[in-house]
Every structure is written in C-alpha cells, then in structure tokens.
JSON list of C-alpha atoms in Angstrom, two decimals:
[
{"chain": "A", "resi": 18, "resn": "UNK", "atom": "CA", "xyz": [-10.67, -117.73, -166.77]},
{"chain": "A", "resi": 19, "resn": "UNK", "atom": "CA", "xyz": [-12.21, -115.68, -164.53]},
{"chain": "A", "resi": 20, "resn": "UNK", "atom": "CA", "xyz": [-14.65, -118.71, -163.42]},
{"chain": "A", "resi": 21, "resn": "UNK", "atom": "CA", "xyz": [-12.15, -120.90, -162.62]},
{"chain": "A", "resi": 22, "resn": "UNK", "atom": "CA", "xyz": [-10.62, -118.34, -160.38]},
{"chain": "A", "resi": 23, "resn": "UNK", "atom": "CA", "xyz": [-13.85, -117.63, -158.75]},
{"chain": "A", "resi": 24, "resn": "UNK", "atom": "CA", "xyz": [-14.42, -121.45, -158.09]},
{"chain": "A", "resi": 25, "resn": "UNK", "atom": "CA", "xyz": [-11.16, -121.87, -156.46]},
{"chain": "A", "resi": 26, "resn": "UNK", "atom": "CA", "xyz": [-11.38, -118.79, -154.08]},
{"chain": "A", "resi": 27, "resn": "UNK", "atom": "CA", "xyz": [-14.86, -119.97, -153.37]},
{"chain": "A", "resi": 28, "resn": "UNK", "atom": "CA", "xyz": [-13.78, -123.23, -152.86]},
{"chain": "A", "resi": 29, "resn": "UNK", "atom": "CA", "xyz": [-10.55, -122.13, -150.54]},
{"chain": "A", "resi": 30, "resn": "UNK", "atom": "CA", "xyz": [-13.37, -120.54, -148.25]},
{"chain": "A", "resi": 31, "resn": "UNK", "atom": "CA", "xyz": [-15.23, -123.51, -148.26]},
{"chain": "A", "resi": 32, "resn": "UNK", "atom": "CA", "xyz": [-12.57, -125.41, -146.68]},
{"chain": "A", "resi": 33, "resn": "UNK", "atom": "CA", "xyz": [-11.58, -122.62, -144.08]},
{"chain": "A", "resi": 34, "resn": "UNK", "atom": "CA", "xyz": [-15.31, -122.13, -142.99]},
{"chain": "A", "resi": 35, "resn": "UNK", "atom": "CA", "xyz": [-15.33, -126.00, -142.86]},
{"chain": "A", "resi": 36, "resn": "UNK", "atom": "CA", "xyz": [-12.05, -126.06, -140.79]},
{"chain": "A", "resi": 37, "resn": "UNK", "atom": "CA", "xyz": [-13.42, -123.54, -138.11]},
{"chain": "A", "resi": 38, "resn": "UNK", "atom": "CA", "xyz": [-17.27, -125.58, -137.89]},
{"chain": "A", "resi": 39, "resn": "UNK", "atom": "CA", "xyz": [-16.13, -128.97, -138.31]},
{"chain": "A", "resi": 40, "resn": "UNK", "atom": "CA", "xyz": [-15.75, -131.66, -137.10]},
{"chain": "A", "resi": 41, "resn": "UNK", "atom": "CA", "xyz": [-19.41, -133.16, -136.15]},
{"chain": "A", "resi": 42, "resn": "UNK", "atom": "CA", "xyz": [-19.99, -133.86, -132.80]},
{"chain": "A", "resi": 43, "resn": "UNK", "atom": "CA", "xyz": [-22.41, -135.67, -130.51]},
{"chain": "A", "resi": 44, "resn": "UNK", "atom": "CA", "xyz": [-22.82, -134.95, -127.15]},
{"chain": "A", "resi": 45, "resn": "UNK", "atom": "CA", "xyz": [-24.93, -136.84, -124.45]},
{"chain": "A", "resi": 46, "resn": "UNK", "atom": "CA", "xyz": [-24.49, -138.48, -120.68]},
{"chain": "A", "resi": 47, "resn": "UNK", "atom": "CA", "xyz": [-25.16, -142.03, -119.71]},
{"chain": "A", "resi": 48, "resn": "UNK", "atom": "CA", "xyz": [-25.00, -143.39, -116.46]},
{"chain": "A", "resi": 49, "resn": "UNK", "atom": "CA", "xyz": [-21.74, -142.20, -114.91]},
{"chain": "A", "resi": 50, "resn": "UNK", "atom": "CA", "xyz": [-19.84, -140.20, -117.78]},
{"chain": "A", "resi": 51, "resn": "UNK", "atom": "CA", "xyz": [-20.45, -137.36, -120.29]},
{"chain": "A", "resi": 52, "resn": "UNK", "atom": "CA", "xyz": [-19.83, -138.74, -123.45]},
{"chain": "A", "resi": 53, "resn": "UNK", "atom": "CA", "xyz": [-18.05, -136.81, -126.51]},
{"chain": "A", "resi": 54, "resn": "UNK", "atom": "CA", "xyz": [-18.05, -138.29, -130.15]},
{"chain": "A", "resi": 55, "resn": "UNK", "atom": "CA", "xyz": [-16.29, -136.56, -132.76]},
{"chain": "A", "resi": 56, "resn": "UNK", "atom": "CA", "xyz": [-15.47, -137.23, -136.13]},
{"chain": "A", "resi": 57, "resn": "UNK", "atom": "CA", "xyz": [-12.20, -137.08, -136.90]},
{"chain": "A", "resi": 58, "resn": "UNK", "atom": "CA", "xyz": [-12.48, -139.39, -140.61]},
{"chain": "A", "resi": 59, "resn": "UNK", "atom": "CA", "xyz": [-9.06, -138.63, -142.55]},
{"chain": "A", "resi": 60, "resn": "UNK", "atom": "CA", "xyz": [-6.80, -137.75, -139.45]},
{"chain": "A", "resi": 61, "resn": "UNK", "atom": "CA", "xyz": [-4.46, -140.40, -137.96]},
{"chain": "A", "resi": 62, "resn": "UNK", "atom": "CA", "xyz": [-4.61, -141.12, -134.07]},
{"chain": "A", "resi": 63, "resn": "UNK", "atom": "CA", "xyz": [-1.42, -139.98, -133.63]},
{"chain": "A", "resi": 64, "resn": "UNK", "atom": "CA", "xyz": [-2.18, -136.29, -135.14]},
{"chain": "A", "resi": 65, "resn": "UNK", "atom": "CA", "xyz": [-4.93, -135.39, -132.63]},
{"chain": "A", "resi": 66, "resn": "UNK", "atom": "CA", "xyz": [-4.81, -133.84, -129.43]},
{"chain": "A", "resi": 67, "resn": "UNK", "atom": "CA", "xyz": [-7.33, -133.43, -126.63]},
{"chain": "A", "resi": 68, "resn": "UNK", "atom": "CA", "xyz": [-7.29, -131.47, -123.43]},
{"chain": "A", "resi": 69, "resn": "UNK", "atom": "CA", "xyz": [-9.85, -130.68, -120.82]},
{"chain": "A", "resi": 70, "resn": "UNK", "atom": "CA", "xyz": [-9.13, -126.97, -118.86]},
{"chain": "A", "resi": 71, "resn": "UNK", "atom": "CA", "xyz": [-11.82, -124.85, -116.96]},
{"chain": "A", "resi": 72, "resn": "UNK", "atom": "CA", "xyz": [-15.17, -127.14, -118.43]},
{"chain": "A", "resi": 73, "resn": "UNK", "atom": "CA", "xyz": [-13.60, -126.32, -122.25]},
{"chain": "A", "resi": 74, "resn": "UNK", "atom": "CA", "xyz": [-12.99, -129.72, -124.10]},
{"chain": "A", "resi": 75, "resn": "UNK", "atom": "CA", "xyz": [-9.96, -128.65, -127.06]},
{"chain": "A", "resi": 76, "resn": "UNK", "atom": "CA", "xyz": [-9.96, -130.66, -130.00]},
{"chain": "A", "resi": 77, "resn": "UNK", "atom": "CA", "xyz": [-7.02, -130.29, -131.96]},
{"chain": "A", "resi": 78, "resn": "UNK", "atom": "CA", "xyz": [-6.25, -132.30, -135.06]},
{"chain": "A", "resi": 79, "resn": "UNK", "atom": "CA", "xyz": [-3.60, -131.55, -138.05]},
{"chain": "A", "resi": 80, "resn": "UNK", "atom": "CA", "xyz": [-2.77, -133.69, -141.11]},
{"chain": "A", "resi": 81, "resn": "UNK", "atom": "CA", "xyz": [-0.48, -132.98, -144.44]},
{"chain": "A", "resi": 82, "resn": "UNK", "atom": "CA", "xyz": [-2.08, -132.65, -147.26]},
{"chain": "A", "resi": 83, "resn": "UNK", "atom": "CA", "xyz": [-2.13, -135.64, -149.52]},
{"chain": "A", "resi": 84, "resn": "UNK", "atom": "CA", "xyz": [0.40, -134.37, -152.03]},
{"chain": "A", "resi": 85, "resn": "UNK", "atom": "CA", "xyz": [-0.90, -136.13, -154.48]},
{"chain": "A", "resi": 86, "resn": "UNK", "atom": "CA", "xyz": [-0.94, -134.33, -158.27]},
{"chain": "A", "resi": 87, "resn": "UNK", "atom": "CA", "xyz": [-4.44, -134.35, -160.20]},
{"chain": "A", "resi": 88, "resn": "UNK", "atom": "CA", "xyz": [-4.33, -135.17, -163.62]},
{"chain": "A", "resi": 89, "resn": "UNK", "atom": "CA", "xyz": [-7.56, -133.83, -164.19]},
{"chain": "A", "resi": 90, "resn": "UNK", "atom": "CA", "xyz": [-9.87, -131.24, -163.25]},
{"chain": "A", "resi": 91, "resn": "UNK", "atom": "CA", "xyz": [-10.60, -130.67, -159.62]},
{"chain": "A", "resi": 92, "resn": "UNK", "atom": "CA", "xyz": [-14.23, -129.90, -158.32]},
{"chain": "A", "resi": 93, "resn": "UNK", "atom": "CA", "xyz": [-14.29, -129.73, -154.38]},
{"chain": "A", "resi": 94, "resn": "UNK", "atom": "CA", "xyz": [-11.97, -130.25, -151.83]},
{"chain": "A", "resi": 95, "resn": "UNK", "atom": "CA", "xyz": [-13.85, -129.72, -148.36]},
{"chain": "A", "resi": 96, "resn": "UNK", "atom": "CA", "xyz": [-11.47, -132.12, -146.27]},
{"chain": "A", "resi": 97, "resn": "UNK", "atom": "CA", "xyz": [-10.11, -129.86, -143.72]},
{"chain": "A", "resi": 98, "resn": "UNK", "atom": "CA", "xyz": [-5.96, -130.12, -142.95]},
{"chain": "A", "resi": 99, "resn": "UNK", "atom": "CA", "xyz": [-6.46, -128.63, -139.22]},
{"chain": "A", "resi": 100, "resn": "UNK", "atom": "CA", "xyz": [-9.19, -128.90, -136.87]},
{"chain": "A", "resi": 101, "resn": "UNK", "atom": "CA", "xyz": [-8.70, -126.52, -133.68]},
{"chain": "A", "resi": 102, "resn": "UNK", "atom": "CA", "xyz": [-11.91, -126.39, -131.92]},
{"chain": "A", "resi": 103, "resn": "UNK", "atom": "CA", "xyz": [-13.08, -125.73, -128.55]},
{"chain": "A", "resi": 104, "resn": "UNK", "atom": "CA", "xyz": [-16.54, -126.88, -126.66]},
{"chain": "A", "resi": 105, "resn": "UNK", "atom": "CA", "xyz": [-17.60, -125.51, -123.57]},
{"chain": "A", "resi": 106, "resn": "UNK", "atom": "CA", "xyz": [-18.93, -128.43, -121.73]},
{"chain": "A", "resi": 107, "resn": "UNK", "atom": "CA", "xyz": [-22.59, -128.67, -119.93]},
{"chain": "A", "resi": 108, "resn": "UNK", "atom": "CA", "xyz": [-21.11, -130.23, -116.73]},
{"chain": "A", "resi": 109, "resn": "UNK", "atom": "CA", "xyz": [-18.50, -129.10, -114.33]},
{"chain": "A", "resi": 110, "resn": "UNK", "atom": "CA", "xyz": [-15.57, -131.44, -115.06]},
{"chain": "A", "resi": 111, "resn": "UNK", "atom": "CA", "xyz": [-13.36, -129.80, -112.32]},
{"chain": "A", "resi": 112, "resn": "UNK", "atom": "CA", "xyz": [-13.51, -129.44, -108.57]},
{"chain": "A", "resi": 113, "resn": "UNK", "atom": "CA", "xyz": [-9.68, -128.93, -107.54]},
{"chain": "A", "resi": 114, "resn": "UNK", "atom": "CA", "xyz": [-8.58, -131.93, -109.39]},
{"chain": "A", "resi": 115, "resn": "UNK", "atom": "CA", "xyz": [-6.87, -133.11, -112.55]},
{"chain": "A", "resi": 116, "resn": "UNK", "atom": "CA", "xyz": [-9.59, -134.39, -114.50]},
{"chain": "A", "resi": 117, "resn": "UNK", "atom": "CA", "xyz": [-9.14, -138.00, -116.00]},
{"chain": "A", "resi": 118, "resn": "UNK", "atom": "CA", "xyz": [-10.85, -139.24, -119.08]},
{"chain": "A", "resi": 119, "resn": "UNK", "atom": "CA", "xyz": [-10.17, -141.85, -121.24]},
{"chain": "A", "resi": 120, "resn": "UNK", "atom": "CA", "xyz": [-10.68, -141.40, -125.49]},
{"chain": "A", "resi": 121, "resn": "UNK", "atom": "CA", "xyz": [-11.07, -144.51, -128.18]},
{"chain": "A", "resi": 122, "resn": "UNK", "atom": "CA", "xyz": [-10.70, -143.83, -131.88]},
{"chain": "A", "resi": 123, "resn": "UNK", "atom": "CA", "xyz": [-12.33, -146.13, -134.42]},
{"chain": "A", "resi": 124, "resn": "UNK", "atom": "CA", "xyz": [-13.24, -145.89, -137.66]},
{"chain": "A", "resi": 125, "resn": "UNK", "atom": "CA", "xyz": [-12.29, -142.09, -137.86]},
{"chain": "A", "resi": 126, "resn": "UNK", "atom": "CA", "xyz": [-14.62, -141.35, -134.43]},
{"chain": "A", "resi": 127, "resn": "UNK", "atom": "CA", "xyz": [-13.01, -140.31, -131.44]},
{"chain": "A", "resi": 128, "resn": "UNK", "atom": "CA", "xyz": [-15.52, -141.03, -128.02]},
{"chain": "A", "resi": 129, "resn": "UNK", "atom": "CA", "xyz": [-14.26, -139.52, -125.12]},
{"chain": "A", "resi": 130, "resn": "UNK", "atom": "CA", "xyz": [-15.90, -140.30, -121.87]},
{"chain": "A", "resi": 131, "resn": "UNK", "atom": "CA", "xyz": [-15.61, -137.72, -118.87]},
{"chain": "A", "resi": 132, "resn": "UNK", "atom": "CA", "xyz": [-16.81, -138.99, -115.82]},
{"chain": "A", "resi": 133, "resn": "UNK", "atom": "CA", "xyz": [-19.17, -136.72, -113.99]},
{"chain": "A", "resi": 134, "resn": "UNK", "atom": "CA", "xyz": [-18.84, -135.78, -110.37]},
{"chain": "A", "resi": 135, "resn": "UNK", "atom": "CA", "xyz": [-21.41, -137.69, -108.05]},
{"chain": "A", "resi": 136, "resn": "UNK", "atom": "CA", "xyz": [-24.81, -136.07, -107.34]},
{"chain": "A", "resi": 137, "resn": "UNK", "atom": "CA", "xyz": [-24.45, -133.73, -104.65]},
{"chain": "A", "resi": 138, "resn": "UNK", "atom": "CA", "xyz": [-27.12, -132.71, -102.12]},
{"chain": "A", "resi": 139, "resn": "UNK", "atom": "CA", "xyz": [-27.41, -129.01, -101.36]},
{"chain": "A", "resi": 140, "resn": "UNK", "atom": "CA", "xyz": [-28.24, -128.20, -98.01]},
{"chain": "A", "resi": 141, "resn": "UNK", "atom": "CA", "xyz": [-31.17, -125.73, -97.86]},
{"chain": "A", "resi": 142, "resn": "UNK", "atom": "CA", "xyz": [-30.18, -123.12, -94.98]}
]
C-alpha cells in the first residue's frame, strides 16, 4: 500500500510543478508586433485571462476538473486545473499609454500580438 501512496503524492507534485512551469510558450517579433504563443490545450476561451502591466504579460487560465469517476487504475494525471503565470517581456510595451493587443485562440494555442513602439533615434549629445 505504501506504493500506491507514494505514486499518488509523487504524482500530486507532478501536477503542481507542472501548474507553476507550464504552459509552453514561444516567443519571437515579426515585422511590427511581438508575438506570444501559448498553449493553453484543455482550457476553454472563456476561462483564460490575459493582461499586460509594467512589460509583465499575466497568463491566467482555470478549468474544473473533469469529474469524471475511473473505473480502473489511474497512472498519470499531469493536466494542470490552473495556470497563473507571468513573463517579463523583452520589449517595452508601455510609454504612458494603455497598451492594445489583440489575442486568437485555436486549436488550444493562444497568439497574442503586441505591437512594438516605432524605432526611435537617440540623439547623441
């Protein structure tokens, strides 16, 4: 019995370390925006929240769990039931103003797209 025990308190931290790394995310810039893709497979749009403040992107996603009783034996369950996750971003999004980006979600990937301020001489004094 012992085991068993052991596998489900091993498996318990599995999901909580997998609730604080996840969700995978790709990060690059094309021409005018910053671009953001995250997978979010299992959530529903209407569950996850994003917010920009001070460069940070905040991803925040939350779904039941499925409720569902298992006959049998269970093995892993890794699928987290809250994402809450924060990225500092490699661009300034803010200079004074509300910044406005839009988000698409297909096929359990969210792609946000940031635009990034215009090039900007600096003066050499």
């Amino acid at each position: 019995m012992t085991c068993s025990w052991l596998f489900r308190e091993l498996g318990n931290f599995s999901r909580e370390f997998y609730e604080l790394t996840m969700p995978a995310i790709d990060m690059f810039e094309d021409e005018k925006d910053l671009v953001v893709k995250i997978d979010l497979a299992g959530f529903a749009k209407k569950d996850i929240n994003l917010s920009i403040k001070e460069d940070i992107l905040h991803i925040r996603a939350k779904r039941e769990p499925d409720g569902r009783t298992h006959t049998g034996s269970v093995y892993y369950k890794h699928r987290p039931y809250q994402i809450d996750k924060r990225i500092i971003l490699p661009i300034s999004t803010h200079d004074g103003e509300k910044v406005v980006g839009a988000a698409t979600y297909v096929d359990g990937v969210v792609t946000v797209r940031i635009p990034t301020a215009e090039t900007n001489t600096i003066p050499i004094l």
